[in-house]
mmCIF file of C-alpha atoms and ligand atoms in Angstrom:
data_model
loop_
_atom_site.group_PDB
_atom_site.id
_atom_site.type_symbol
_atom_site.label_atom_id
_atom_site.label_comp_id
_atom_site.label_asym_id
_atom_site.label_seq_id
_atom_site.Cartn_x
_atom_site.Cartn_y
_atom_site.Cartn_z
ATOM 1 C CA UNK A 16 20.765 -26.535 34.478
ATOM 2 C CA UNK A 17 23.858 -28.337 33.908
ATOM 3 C CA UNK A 18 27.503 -28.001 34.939
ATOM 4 C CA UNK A 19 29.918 -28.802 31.768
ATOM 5 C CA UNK A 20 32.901 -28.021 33.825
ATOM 6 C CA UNK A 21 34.044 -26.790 37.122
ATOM 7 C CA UNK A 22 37.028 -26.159 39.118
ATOM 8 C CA UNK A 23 38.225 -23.270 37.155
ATOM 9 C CA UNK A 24 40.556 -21.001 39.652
ATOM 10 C CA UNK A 25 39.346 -18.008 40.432
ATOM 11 C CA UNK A 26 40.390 -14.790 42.348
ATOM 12 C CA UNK A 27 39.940 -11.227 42.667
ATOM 13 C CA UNK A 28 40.730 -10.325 38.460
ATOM 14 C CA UNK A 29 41.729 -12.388 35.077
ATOM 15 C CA UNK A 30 38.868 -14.718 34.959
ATOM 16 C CA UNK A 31 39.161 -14.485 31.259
ATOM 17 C CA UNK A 32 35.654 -15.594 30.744
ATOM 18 C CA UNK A 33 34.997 -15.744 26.787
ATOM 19 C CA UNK A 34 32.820 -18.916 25.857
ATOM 20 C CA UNK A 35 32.183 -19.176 21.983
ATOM 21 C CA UNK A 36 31.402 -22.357 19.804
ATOM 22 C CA UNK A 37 33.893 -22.926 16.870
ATOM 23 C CA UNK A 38 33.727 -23.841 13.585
ATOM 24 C CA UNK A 39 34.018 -27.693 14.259
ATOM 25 C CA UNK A 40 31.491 -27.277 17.028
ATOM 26 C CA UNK A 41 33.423 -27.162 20.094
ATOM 27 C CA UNK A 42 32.475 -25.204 23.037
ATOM 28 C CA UNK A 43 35.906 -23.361 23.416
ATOM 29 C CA UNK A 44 36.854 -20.734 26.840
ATOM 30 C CA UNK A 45 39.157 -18.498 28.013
ATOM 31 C CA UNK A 46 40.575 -18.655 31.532
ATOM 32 C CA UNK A 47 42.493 -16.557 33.265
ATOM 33 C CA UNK A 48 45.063 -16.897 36.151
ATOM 34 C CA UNK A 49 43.226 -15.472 38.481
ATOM 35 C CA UNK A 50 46.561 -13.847 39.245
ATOM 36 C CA UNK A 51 48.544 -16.853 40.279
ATOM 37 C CA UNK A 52 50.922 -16.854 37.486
ATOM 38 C CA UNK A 53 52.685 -20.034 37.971
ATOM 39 C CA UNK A 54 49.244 -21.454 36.751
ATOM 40 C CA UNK A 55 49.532 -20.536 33.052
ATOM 41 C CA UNK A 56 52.838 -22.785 32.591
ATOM 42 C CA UNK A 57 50.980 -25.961 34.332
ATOM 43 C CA UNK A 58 48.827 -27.966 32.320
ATOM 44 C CA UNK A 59 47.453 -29.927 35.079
ATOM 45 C CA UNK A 60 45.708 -26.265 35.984
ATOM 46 C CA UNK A 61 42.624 -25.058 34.124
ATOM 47 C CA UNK A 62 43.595 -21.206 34.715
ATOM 48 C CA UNK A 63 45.473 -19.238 31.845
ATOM 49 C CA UNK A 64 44.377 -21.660 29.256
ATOM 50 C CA UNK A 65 42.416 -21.966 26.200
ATOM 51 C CA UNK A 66 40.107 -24.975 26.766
ATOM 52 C CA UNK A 67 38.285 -27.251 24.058
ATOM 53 C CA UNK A 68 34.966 -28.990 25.194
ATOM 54 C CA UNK A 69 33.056 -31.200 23.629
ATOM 55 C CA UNK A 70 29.110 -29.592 23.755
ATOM 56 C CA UNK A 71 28.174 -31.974 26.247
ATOM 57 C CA UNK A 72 31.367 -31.029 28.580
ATOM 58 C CA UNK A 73 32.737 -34.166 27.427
ATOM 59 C CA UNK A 74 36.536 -33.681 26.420
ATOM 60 C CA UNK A 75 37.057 -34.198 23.211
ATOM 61 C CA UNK A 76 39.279 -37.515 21.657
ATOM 62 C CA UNK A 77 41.420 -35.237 19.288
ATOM 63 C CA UNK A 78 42.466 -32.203 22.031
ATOM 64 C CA UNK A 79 46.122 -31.938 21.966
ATOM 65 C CA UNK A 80 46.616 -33.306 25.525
ATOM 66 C CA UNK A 81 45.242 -36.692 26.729
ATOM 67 C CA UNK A 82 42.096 -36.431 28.927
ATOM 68 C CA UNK A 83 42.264 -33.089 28.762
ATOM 69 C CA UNK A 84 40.243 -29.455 28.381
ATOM 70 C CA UNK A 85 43.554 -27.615 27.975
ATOM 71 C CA UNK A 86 44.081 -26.557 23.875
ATOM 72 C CA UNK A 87 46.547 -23.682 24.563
ATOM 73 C CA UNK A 88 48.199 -22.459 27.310
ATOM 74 C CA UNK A 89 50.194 -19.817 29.013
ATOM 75 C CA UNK A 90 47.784 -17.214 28.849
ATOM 76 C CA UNK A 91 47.004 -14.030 31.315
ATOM 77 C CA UNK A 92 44.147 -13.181 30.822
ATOM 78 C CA UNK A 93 42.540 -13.999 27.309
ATOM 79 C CA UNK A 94 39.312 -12.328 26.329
ATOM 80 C CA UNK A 95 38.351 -12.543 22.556
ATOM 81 C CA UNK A 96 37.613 -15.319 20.305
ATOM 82 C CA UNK A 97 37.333 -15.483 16.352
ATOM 83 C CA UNK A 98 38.189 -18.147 13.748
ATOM 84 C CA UNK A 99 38.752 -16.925 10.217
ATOM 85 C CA UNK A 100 36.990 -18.516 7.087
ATOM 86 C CA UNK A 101 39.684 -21.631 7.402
ATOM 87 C CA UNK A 102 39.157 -22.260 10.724
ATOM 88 C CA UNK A 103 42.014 -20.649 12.290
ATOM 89 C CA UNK A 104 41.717 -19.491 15.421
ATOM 90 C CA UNK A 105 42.566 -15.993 16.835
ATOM 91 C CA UNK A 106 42.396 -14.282 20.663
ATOM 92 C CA UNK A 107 43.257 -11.017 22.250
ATOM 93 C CA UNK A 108 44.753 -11.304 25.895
ATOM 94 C CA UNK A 109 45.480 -8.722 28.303
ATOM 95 C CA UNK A 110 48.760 -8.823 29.237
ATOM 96 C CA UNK A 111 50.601 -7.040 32.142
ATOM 97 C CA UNK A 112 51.626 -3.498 32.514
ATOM 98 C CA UNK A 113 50.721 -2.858 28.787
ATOM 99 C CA UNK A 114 51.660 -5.657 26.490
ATOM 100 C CA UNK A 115 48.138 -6.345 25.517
ATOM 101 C CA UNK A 116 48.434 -9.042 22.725
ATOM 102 C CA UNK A 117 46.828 -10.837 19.290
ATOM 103 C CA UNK A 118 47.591 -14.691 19.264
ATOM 104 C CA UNK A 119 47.356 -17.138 16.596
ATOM 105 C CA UNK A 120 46.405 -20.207 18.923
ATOM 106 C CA UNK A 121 47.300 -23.285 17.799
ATOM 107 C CA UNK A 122 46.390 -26.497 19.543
ATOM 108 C CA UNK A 123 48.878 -27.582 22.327
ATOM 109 C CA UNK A 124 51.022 -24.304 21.713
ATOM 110 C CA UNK A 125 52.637 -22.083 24.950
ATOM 111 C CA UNK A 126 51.951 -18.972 24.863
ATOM 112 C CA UNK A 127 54.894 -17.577 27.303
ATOM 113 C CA UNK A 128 53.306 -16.498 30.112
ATOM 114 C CA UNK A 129 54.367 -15.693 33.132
ATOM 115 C CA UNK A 130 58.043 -16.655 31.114
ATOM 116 C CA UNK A 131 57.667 -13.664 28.190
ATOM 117 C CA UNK A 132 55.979 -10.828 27.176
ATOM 118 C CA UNK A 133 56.035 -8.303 24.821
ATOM 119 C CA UNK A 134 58.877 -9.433 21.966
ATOM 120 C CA UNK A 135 60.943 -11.543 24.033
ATOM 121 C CA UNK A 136 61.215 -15.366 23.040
ATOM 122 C CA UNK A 137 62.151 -18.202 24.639
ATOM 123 C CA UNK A 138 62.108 -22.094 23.245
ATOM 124 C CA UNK A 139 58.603 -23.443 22.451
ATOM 125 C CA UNK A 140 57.044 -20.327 23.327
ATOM 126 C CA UNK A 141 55.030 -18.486 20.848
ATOM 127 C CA UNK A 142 55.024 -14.609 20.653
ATOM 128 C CA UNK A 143 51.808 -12.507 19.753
ATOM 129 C CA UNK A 144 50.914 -11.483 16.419
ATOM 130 C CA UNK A 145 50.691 -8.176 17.408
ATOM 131 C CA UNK A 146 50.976 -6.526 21.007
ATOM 132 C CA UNK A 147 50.454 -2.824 22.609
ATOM 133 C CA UNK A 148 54.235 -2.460 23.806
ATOM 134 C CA UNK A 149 53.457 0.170 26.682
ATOM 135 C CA UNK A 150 49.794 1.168 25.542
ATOM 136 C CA UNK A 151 47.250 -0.466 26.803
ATOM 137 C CA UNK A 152 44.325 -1.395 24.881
ATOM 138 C CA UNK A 153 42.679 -3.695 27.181
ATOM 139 C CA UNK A 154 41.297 -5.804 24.534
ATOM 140 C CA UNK A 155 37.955 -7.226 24.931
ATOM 141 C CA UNK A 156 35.664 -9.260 22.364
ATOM 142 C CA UNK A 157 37.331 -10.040 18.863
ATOM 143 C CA UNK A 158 35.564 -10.692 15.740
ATOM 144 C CA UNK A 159 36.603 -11.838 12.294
ATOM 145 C CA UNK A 160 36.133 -10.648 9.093
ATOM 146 C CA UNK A 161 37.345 -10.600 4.991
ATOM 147 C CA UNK A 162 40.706 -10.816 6.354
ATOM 148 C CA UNK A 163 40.523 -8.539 9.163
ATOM 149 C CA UNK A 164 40.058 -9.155 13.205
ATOM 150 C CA UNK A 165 38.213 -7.068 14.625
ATOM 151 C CA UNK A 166 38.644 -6.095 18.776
ATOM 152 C CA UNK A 167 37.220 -3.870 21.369
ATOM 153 C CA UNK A 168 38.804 -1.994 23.713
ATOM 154 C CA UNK A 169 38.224 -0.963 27.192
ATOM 155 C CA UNK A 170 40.382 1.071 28.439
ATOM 156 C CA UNK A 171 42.067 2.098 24.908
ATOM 157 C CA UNK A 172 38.224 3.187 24.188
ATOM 158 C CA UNK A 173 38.627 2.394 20.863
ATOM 159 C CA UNK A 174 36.905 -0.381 18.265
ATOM 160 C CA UNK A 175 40.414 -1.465 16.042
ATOM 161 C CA UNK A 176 40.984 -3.376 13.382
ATOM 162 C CA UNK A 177 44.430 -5.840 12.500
ATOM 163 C CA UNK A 178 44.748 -7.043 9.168
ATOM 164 C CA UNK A 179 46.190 -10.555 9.338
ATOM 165 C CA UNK A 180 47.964 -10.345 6.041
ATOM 166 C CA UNK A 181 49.637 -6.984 6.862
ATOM 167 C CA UNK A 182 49.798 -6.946 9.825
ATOM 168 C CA UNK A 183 48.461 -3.107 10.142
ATOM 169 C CA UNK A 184 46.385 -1.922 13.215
ATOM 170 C CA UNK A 185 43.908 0.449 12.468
ATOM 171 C CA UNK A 186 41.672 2.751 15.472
ATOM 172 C CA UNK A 187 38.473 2.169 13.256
ATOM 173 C CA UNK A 188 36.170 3.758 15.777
ATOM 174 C CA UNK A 189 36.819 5.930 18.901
ATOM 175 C CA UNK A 190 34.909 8.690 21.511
ATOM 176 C CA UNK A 191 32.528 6.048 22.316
ATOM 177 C CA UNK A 192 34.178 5.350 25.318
ATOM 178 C CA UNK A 193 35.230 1.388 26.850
ATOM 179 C CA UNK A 194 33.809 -0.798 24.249
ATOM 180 C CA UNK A 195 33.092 -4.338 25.026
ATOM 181 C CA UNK A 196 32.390 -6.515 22.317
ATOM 182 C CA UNK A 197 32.034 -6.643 18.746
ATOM 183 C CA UNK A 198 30.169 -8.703 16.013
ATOM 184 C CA UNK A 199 30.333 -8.373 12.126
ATOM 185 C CA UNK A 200 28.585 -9.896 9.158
ATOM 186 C CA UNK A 201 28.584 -9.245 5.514
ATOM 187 C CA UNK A 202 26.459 -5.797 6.189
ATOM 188 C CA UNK A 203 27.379 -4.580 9.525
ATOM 189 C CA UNK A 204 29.471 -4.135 12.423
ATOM 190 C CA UNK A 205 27.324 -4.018 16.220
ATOM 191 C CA UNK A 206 29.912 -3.091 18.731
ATOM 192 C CA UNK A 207 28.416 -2.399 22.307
ATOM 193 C CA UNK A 208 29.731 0.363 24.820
ATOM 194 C CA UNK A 209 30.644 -0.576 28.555
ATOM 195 C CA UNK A 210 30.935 2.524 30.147
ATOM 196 C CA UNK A 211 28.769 1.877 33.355
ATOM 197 C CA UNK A 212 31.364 -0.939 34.499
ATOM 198 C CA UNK A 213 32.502 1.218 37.296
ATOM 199 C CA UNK A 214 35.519 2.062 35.151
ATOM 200 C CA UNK A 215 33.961 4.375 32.763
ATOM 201 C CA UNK A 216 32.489 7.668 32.424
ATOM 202 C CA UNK A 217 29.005 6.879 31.576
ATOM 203 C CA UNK A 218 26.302 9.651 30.311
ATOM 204 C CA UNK A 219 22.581 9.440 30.823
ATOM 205 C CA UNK A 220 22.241 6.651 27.742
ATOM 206 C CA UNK A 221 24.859 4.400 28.291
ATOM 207 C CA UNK A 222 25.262 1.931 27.325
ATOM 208 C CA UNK A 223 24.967 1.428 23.745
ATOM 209 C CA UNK A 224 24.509 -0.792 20.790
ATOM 210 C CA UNK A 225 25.919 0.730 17.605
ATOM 211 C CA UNK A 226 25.367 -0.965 13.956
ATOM 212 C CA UNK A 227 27.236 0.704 11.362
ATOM 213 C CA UNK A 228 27.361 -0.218 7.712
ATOM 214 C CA UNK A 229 30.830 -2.162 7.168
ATOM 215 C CA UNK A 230 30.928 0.196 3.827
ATOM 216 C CA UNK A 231 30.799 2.936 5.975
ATOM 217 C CA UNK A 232 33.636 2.426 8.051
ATOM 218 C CA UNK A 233 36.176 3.934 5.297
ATOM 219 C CA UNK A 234 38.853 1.276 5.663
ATOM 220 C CA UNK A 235 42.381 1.667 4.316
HETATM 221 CA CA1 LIG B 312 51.795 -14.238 25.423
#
């Protein structure tokens, strides 16, 4: 076994945690702040980031800082990852008190936090795509697909789709409880429960992988 990275902060919650390999190879994860805000808005700090590697924890030549892991930044706690079919990258973040969010990261952008939530703006921030306003979805793994992201959701117990183009959210699947992640291809959605977390309300067969036929889903 070999360490890629270390020295992540760490603390009680918002670890983030997400590690997925993008189109162009890269080992990308989320990190949280581990609840020291202040983190987020210092790109010296690995917490509250989006970080790039190189698949050999090398950092790679063309990251948007010099010498550097960090690709985005000012970020809670970011959970999903998914690139659409032109490589642009997408991620769900939990936000605080509500104001769960959709971001369209781009490289060396600021994502406002602990500075905004919700709709505010501030120079050389950038605002969500989409947030919960004072739901909370508690958004978990994101997928991407034919124009749509895909996201679980823990405590909204809910599977929902966003259509990028529209911008419409859409509760494609509830009453399966917390859901954890999701994965699509040209057939099928998978989406697995998470109701034994200690946060859920598990019955005798949780938890559960469900595959559904995309057809099936009935989408607007
Ligand atoms: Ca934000």
């Amino acid at each position: 076994m070999e360490t890629l990275i270390d020295g992540i902060p760490s603390g009680d919650f918002h670890h983030g945690g997400r590690i997925k390999i993008g189109p162009d190879d890269k080992l990308y994860s989320t990190t949280g702040d581990a609840r020291k805000s202040e983190i987020a808005q210092d790109i010296e700090s690995l917490g509250g980031k989006i970080l790039r590697l190189n698949l050999d924890g090398t950092i790679p030549k063309d990251n948007p800082f010099g010498n550097s892991y960090v690709y985005s930044y000012g970020h809670r706690n970011p959970q999903g990852l998914a690139w659409d079919e032109a490589g642009q990258l997408y991620e769900s973040e939990h936000g605080d008190s509500a104001h769960d969010e959709l971001n369209k990261i781009d490289p060396g952008k600021n994502y406002g936090w602990p500075e905004i939530q919700g709709d505010e703006q501030k120079p050389d921030m950038v605002k969500p795509l989409i947030h919960s306003g004072e739901k909370t979805w508690a958004p978990s793994g994101m997928a991407y697909f034919d124009g749509k992201l895909y996201f679980a959701a823990l405590r909204g117990e809910a599977l929902k789709s966003y259509d990028v183009k529209s911008g419409k959210l859409t509760n494609i699947i509830t009453g399966s409880g917390r859901i954890r992640d999701v994965f699509v291809d040209e057939e099928f959605i998978y989406f697995i429960s998470n109701n034994t977390d200690g946060r859920g309300n598990p019955d005798e067969k949780d938890d559960k992988l469900y595959r559904l036929p995309l057809s099936r889903l009935n989408m607007p």
